[in-house]
mmCIF file of C-alpha atoms and ligand atoms in Angstrom:
data_model
loop_
_atom_site.group_PDB
_atom_site.id
_atom_site.type_symbol
_atom_site.label_atom_id
_atom_site.label_comp_id
_atom_site.label_asym_id
_atom_site.label_seq_id
_atom_site.Cartn_x
_atom_site.Cartn_y
_atom_site.Cartn_z
ATOM 1 C CA UNK R 119 0.174 0.295 -0.045
ATOM 2 C CA UNK R 120 1.523 3.825 -0.814
ATOM 3 C CA UNK R 121 -0.740 5.495 1.433
ATOM 4 C CA UNK R 122 0.032 5.026 5.176
ATOM 5 C CA UNK R 123 -1.124 6.762 8.429
ATOM 6 C CA UNK R 124 0.997 7.905 11.595
ATOM 7 C CA UNK R 125 0.337 9.717 14.412
ATOM 8 C CA UNK R 126 2.542 12.305 15.328
ATOM 9 C CA UNK R 127 4.162 16.317 15.158
ATOM 10 C CA UNK R 128 4.198 16.663 11.539
ATOM 11 C CA UNK R 129 7.661 18.923 12.034
ATOM 12 C CA UNK R 130 9.537 16.047 13.604
ATOM 13 C CA UNK R 131 9.166 13.610 10.483
ATOM 14 C CA UNK R 132 12.417 12.662 8.764
ATOM 15 C CA UNK R 133 11.617 13.067 5.336
ATOM 16 C CA UNK R 134 11.211 14.517 1.531
ATOM 17 C CA UNK R 135 8.508 16.421 2.122
ATOM 18 C CA UNK R 136 5.602 17.842 4.658
ATOM 19 C CA UNK R 137 2.974 19.681 3.791
ATOM 20 C CA UNK R 138 1.988 23.051 5.644
ATOM 21 C CA UNK R 139 -1.561 23.804 5.698
ATOM 22 C CA UNK R 140 -1.077 27.390 5.320
ATOM 23 C CA UNK R 141 -3.401 30.379 4.471
ATOM 24 C CA UNK R 142 -3.171 32.590 1.743
ATOM 25 C CA UNK R 143 -0.427 35.150 3.285
ATOM 26 C CA UNK R 144 1.995 32.313 3.651
ATOM 27 C CA UNK R 145 3.554 34.102 6.728
ATOM 28 C CA UNK R 146 2.367 31.823 9.438
ATOM 29 C CA UNK R 147 -0.907 30.908 11.902
ATOM 30 C CA UNK R 148 -2.286 28.867 14.454
ATOM 31 C CA UNK R 149 -2.447 25.064 14.199
ATOM 32 C CA UNK R 150 -0.123 23.017 11.612
ATOM 33 C CA UNK R 151 1.262 26.106 10.094
ATOM 34 C CA UNK R 152 1.936 27.829 13.672
ATOM 35 C CA UNK R 153 4.115 24.700 14.383
ATOM 36 C CA UNK R 154 6.051 24.441 11.346
ATOM 37 C CA UNK R 155 7.079 28.766 11.489
ATOM 38 C CA UNK R 156 7.760 28.266 15.240
ATOM 39 C CA UNK R 157 10.327 25.613 14.124
ATOM 40 C CA UNK R 158 11.700 27.353 11.557
ATOM 41 C CA UNK R 159 11.697 30.566 12.694
ATOM 42 C CA UNK R 160 12.103 33.727 10.783
ATOM 43 C CA UNK R 161 14.345 32.296 7.754
ATOM 44 C CA UNK R 162 10.761 30.721 6.562
ATOM 45 C CA UNK R 163 8.872 33.457 6.831
ATOM 46 C CA UNK R 164 11.433 35.688 5.071
ATOM 47 C CA UNK R 165 11.099 33.104 2.415
ATOM 48 C CA UNK R 166 7.511 32.735 1.983
ATOM 49 C CA UNK R 167 7.329 37.133 2.175
ATOM 50 C CA UNK R 168 8.997 36.862 -1.400
ATOM 51 C CA UNK R 169 6.342 34.095 -2.727
ATOM 52 C CA UNK R 170 3.574 36.926 -3.159
ATOM 53 C CA UNK R 171 1.048 34.925 -1.153
ATOM 54 C CA UNK R 172 -0.911 31.294 -2.374
ATOM 55 C CA UNK R 173 -4.516 31.284 -3.837
ATOM 56 C CA UNK R 174 -6.701 28.426 -1.954
ATOM 57 C CA UNK R 175 -6.118 25.193 -3.479
ATOM 58 C CA UNK R 176 -2.640 26.406 -5.128
ATOM 59 C CA UNK R 177 0.863 25.071 -3.392
ATOM 60 C CA UNK R 178 4.091 26.304 -3.369
ATOM 61 C CA UNK R 179 7.398 24.647 -2.347
ATOM 62 C CA UNK R 180 10.062 25.786 0.115
ATOM 63 C CA UNK R 181 13.225 24.329 1.942
ATOM 64 C CA UNK R 182 12.617 22.679 4.851
ATOM 65 C CA UNK R 183 15.575 24.771 6.428
ATOM 66 C CA UNK R 184 16.640 23.378 9.630
ATOM 67 C CA UNK R 185 13.082 20.387 10.103
ATOM 68 C CA UNK R 186 14.163 17.048 9.306
ATOM 69 C CA UNK R 187 12.231 17.503 6.157
ATOM 70 C CA UNK R 188 14.034 18.831 3.154
ATOM 71 C CA UNK R 189 11.351 20.305 2.126
ATOM 72 C CA UNK R 190 7.710 22.175 2.756
ATOM 73 C CA UNK R 191 5.022 22.479 0.433
ATOM 74 C CA UNK R 192 2.768 25.040 1.597
ATOM 75 C CA UNK R 193 -0.748 24.906 0.410
ATOM 76 C CA UNK R 194 -3.957 26.925 1.255
ATOM 77 C CA UNK R 195 -6.881 24.623 1.987
ATOM 78 C CA UNK R 196 -11.087 25.666 2.363
ATOM 79 C CA UNK R 197 -12.160 27.633 4.686
ATOM 80 C CA UNK R 198 -15.862 26.291 5.879
ATOM 81 C CA UNK R 199 -17.354 30.042 7.198
ATOM 82 C CA UNK R 200 -19.367 28.752 9.311
ATOM 83 C CA UNK R 201 -20.253 25.655 12.025
ATOM 84 C CA UNK R 202 -22.262 23.473 10.438
ATOM 85 C CA UNK R 203 -22.929 24.714 6.988
ATOM 86 C CA UNK R 204 -22.276 22.131 4.462
ATOM 87 C CA UNK R 205 -19.385 22.273 2.026
ATOM 88 C CA UNK R 206 -20.568 23.751 -1.233
ATOM 89 C CA UNK R 207 -19.530 21.588 -4.625
ATOM 90 C CA UNK R 208 -16.965 24.321 -5.106
ATOM 91 C CA UNK R 209 -15.346 23.921 -1.184
ATOM 92 C CA UNK R 210 -15.144 20.464 -1.803
ATOM 93 C CA UNK R 211 -12.800 20.704 -5.297
ATOM 94 C CA UNK R 212 -10.724 23.462 -3.876
ATOM 95 C CA UNK R 213 -9.996 20.759 -1.018
ATOM 96 C CA UNK R 214 -9.300 18.296 -3.569
ATOM 97 C CA UNK R 215 -7.027 20.771 -5.767
ATOM 98 C CA UNK R 216 -5.020 21.654 -2.251
ATOM 99 C CA UNK R 217 -4.018 17.657 -2.326
ATOM 100 C CA UNK R 218 -3.586 17.626 -5.847
ATOM 101 C CA UNK R 219 -1.323 20.563 -6.322
ATOM 102 C CA UNK R 220 0.922 19.188 -3.415
ATOM 103 C CA UNK R 221 0.985 15.614 -5.532
ATOM 104 C CA UNK R 222 1.962 17.309 -8.855
ATOM 105 C CA UNK R 223 4.879 19.257 -6.858
ATOM 106 C CA UNK R 224 6.086 15.863 -5.559
ATOM 107 C CA UNK R 225 5.775 14.496 -8.559
ATOM 108 C CA UNK R 226 7.883 16.731 -10.476
ATOM 109 C CA UNK R 227 10.501 17.065 -8.006
ATOM 110 C CA UNK R 228 10.408 12.788 -7.627
ATOM 111 C CA UNK R 229 9.941 12.908 -4.281
ATOM 112 C CA UNK R 230 9.603 9.352 -2.922
ATOM 113 C CA UNK R 231 7.937 10.123 0.188
ATOM 114 C CA UNK R 232 5.010 13.503 0.916
ATOM 115 C CA UNK R 233 3.494 13.778 4.563
ATOM 116 C CA UNK R 234 0.130 15.403 4.665
ATOM 117 C CA UNK R 235 -1.513 17.111 7.562
ATOM 118 C CA UNK R 236 -5.395 16.932 7.658
ATOM 119 C CA UNK R 237 -5.551 20.202 6.187
ATOM 120 C CA UNK R 238 -8.618 22.094 6.209
ATOM 121 C CA UNK R 239 -10.181 20.091 9.350
ATOM 122 C CA UNK R 240 -8.185 22.397 12.055
ATOM 123 C CA UNK R 241 -9.274 25.923 12.140
ATOM 124 C CA UNK R 242 -11.014 26.036 8.700
ATOM 125 C CA UNK R 243 -13.583 23.678 9.699
ATOM 126 C CA UNK R 244 -13.985 21.637 7.020
ATOM 127 C CA UNK R 245 -16.227 18.105 8.173
ATOM 128 C CA UNK R 246 -13.818 15.352 9.190
ATOM 129 C CA UNK R 247 -14.926 12.405 7.461
ATOM 130 C CA UNK R 248 -15.817 14.208 4.031
ATOM 131 C CA UNK R 249 -12.265 15.954 4.062
ATOM 132 C CA UNK R 250 -10.725 12.401 4.656
ATOM 133 C CA UNK R 251 -13.181 11.309 1.650
ATOM 134 C CA UNK R 252 -11.968 14.080 -0.285
ATOM 135 C CA UNK R 253 -8.349 13.593 0.435
ATOM 136 C CA UNK R 254 -8.341 9.326 -0.099
ATOM 137 C CA UNK R 255 -10.192 9.456 -3.782
ATOM 138 C CA UNK R 256 -7.478 12.189 -4.701
ATOM 139 C CA UNK R 257 -4.679 10.903 -3.984
ATOM 140 C CA UNK R 258 -5.507 6.750 -4.703
ATOM 141 C CA UNK R 259 -6.652 8.147 -8.686
ATOM 142 C CA UNK R 260 -3.043 10.080 -8.637
ATOM 143 C CA UNK R 261 -0.639 7.299 -7.385
ATOM 144 C CA UNK R 262 -2.583 4.930 -10.011
ATOM 145 C CA UNK R 263 -1.131 7.142 -12.465
ATOM 146 C CA UNK R 264 2.236 8.181 -11.347
ATOM 147 C CA UNK R 265 4.965 6.552 -9.783
ATOM 148 C CA UNK R 266 6.362 9.737 -8.217
ATOM 149 C CA UNK R 267 5.516 10.369 -4.792
ATOM 150 C CA UNK R 268 5.835 6.645 -3.775
ATOM 151 C CA UNK R 269 4.287 6.883 -0.480
ATOM 152 C CA UNK R 270 1.678 9.260 0.833
ATOM 153 C CA UNK R 271 1.818 9.416 4.244
ATOM 154 C CA UNK R 272 -1.148 11.538 6.900
ATOM 155 C CA UNK R 273 0.338 12.273 9.453
ATOM 156 C CA UNK R 274 -2.519 12.129 12.343
ATOM 157 C CA UNK R 275 -2.722 15.250 15.228
ATOM 158 C CA UNK R 276 -5.560 13.520 16.813
ATOM 159 C CA UNK R 277 -7.723 10.335 16.934
ATOM 160 C CA UNK R 278 -10.913 11.517 15.323
ATOM 161 C CA UNK R 279 -8.519 11.780 12.048
ATOM 162 C CA UNK R 280 -6.361 8.519 12.134
ATOM 163 C CA UNK R 281 -10.207 6.504 12.705
ATOM 164 C CA UNK R 282 -11.744 8.808 10.091
ATOM 165 C CA UNK R 283 -8.765 7.591 7.315
ATOM 166 C CA UNK R 284 -9.493 4.065 8.786
ATOM 167 C CA UNK R 285 -12.632 3.999 8.269
ATOM 168 C CA UNK R 286 -12.995 4.750 4.873
ATOM 169 C CA UNK R 287 -10.347 2.736 4.105
ATOM 170 C CA UNK R 288 -11.829 0.095 5.455
ATOM 171 C CA UNK R 289 -15.357 0.957 3.199
ATOM 172 C CA UNK R 290 -13.935 1.694 0.072
ATOM 173 C CA UNK R 291 -10.171 0.644 -0.197
ATOM 174 C CA UNK R 292 -10.263 -2.797 0.605
HETATM 175 N N1 APR J 124 1.277 18.272 13.460
HETATM 176 C C1 APR J 124 0.423 17.673 13.063
HETATM 177 N N2 APR J 124 -0.757 17.847 12.751
HETATM 178 C C2 APR J 124 -1.182 19.253 13.186
HETATM 179 C C3 APR J 124 -0.284 19.979 14.164
HETATM 180 C C4 APR J 124 1.051 19.203 14.032
HETATM 181 N N3 APR J 124 2.210 19.799 14.737
HETATM 182 N N4 APR J 124 -0.678 20.981 15.041
HETATM 183 C C5 APR J 124 -1.964 21.169 14.179
HETATM 184 N N5 APR J 124 -2.265 19.710 13.490
HETATM 185 C C6 APR J 124 -3.522 19.307 12.716
HETATM 186 C C7 APR J 124 -4.804 19.625 13.047
HETATM 187 O O1 APR J 124 -5.133 19.322 14.412
HETATM 188 C C8 APR J 124 -5.831 19.232 12.459
HETATM 189 O O2 APR J 124 -6.225 18.237 12.195
HETATM 190 O O3 APR J 124 -3.748 19.697 11.398
HETATM 191 C C9 APR J 124 -5.005 19.938 11.315
HETATM 192 C C10 APR J 124 -5.041 21.066 10.213
HETATM 193 O O4 APR J 124 -5.472 21.850 11.308
HETATM 194 P P1 APR J 124 -5.208 23.564 10.896
HETATM 195 O O5 APR J 124 -3.399 23.503 11.302
HETATM 196 O O6 APR J 124 -5.790 24.422 12.037
HETATM 197 O O7 APR J 124 -5.479 23.736 9.782
HETATM 198 P P2 APR J 124 -6.345 24.080 8.406
HETATM 199 O O8 APR J 124 -7.673 23.622 9.059
HETATM 200 O O9 APR J 124 -5.989 23.801 7.116
HETATM 201 O O10 APR J 124 -6.760 25.967 8.863
HETATM 202 C C11 APR J 124 -5.876 26.433 8.340
HETATM 203 O O11 APR J 124 -5.461 28.064 10.522
HETATM 204 O O12 APR J 124 -3.591 27.879 11.151
HETATM 205 C C12 APR J 124 -3.915 28.907 10.715
HETATM 206 O O13 APR J 124 -2.454 29.576 9.375
HETATM 207 C C13 APR J 124 -3.300 28.835 9.176
HETATM 208 O O14 APR J 124 -5.293 30.449 8.933
HETATM 209 C C14 APR J 124 -4.679 28.916 8.331
HETATM 210 C C15 APR J 124 -5.529 27.631 8.920
#
């Protein structure tokens, strides 16, 4: 299986690249974005300041600096404005595009491994199970047609997300 589920802090991964769930400024924030920027410090912020931001669904590559990961791919997921509002078709397409854009960079750079956090499932409030469905579907389709990345890792930071992926894989991919 070219997809693995892990539990822990994405900033600790020794890998080709980790993905950052950023905002459009690329200048840091909370959640996984805050953890990455806190660990790297001002070097990352100065580097990102020259990238002219990032649109929803877009992805941009930077060095990993002092992280164990060689590179960071920053992508902006889909913000679900109000709690308990169902994501629109466009919201789902934008989240799919975030994963797709990161995978395209990993493929172009011939990364063996890419580690994703749970994009949009935190501050951006995307429903967890629907986001798991979208991310797994996007990744499985991409891996069917592309040699690289050889492996995709989901880094979960809470049990709820881990269980969501496990259930989705059991229901639709085993
Ligand atoms: N390692 C792995 N996962 C983490 C870490 C970490 N160190 N810290 C948080 N997470 C998890 C959260 O628990 C959540 O499941 O990452 C997932 C994504 O949550 P957010 O980081 O809030 O990302 P997102 O929902 O996409 O919102 C992005 O939040 O932090 C700001 O600047 C960011 O504006 C942007 C928005």
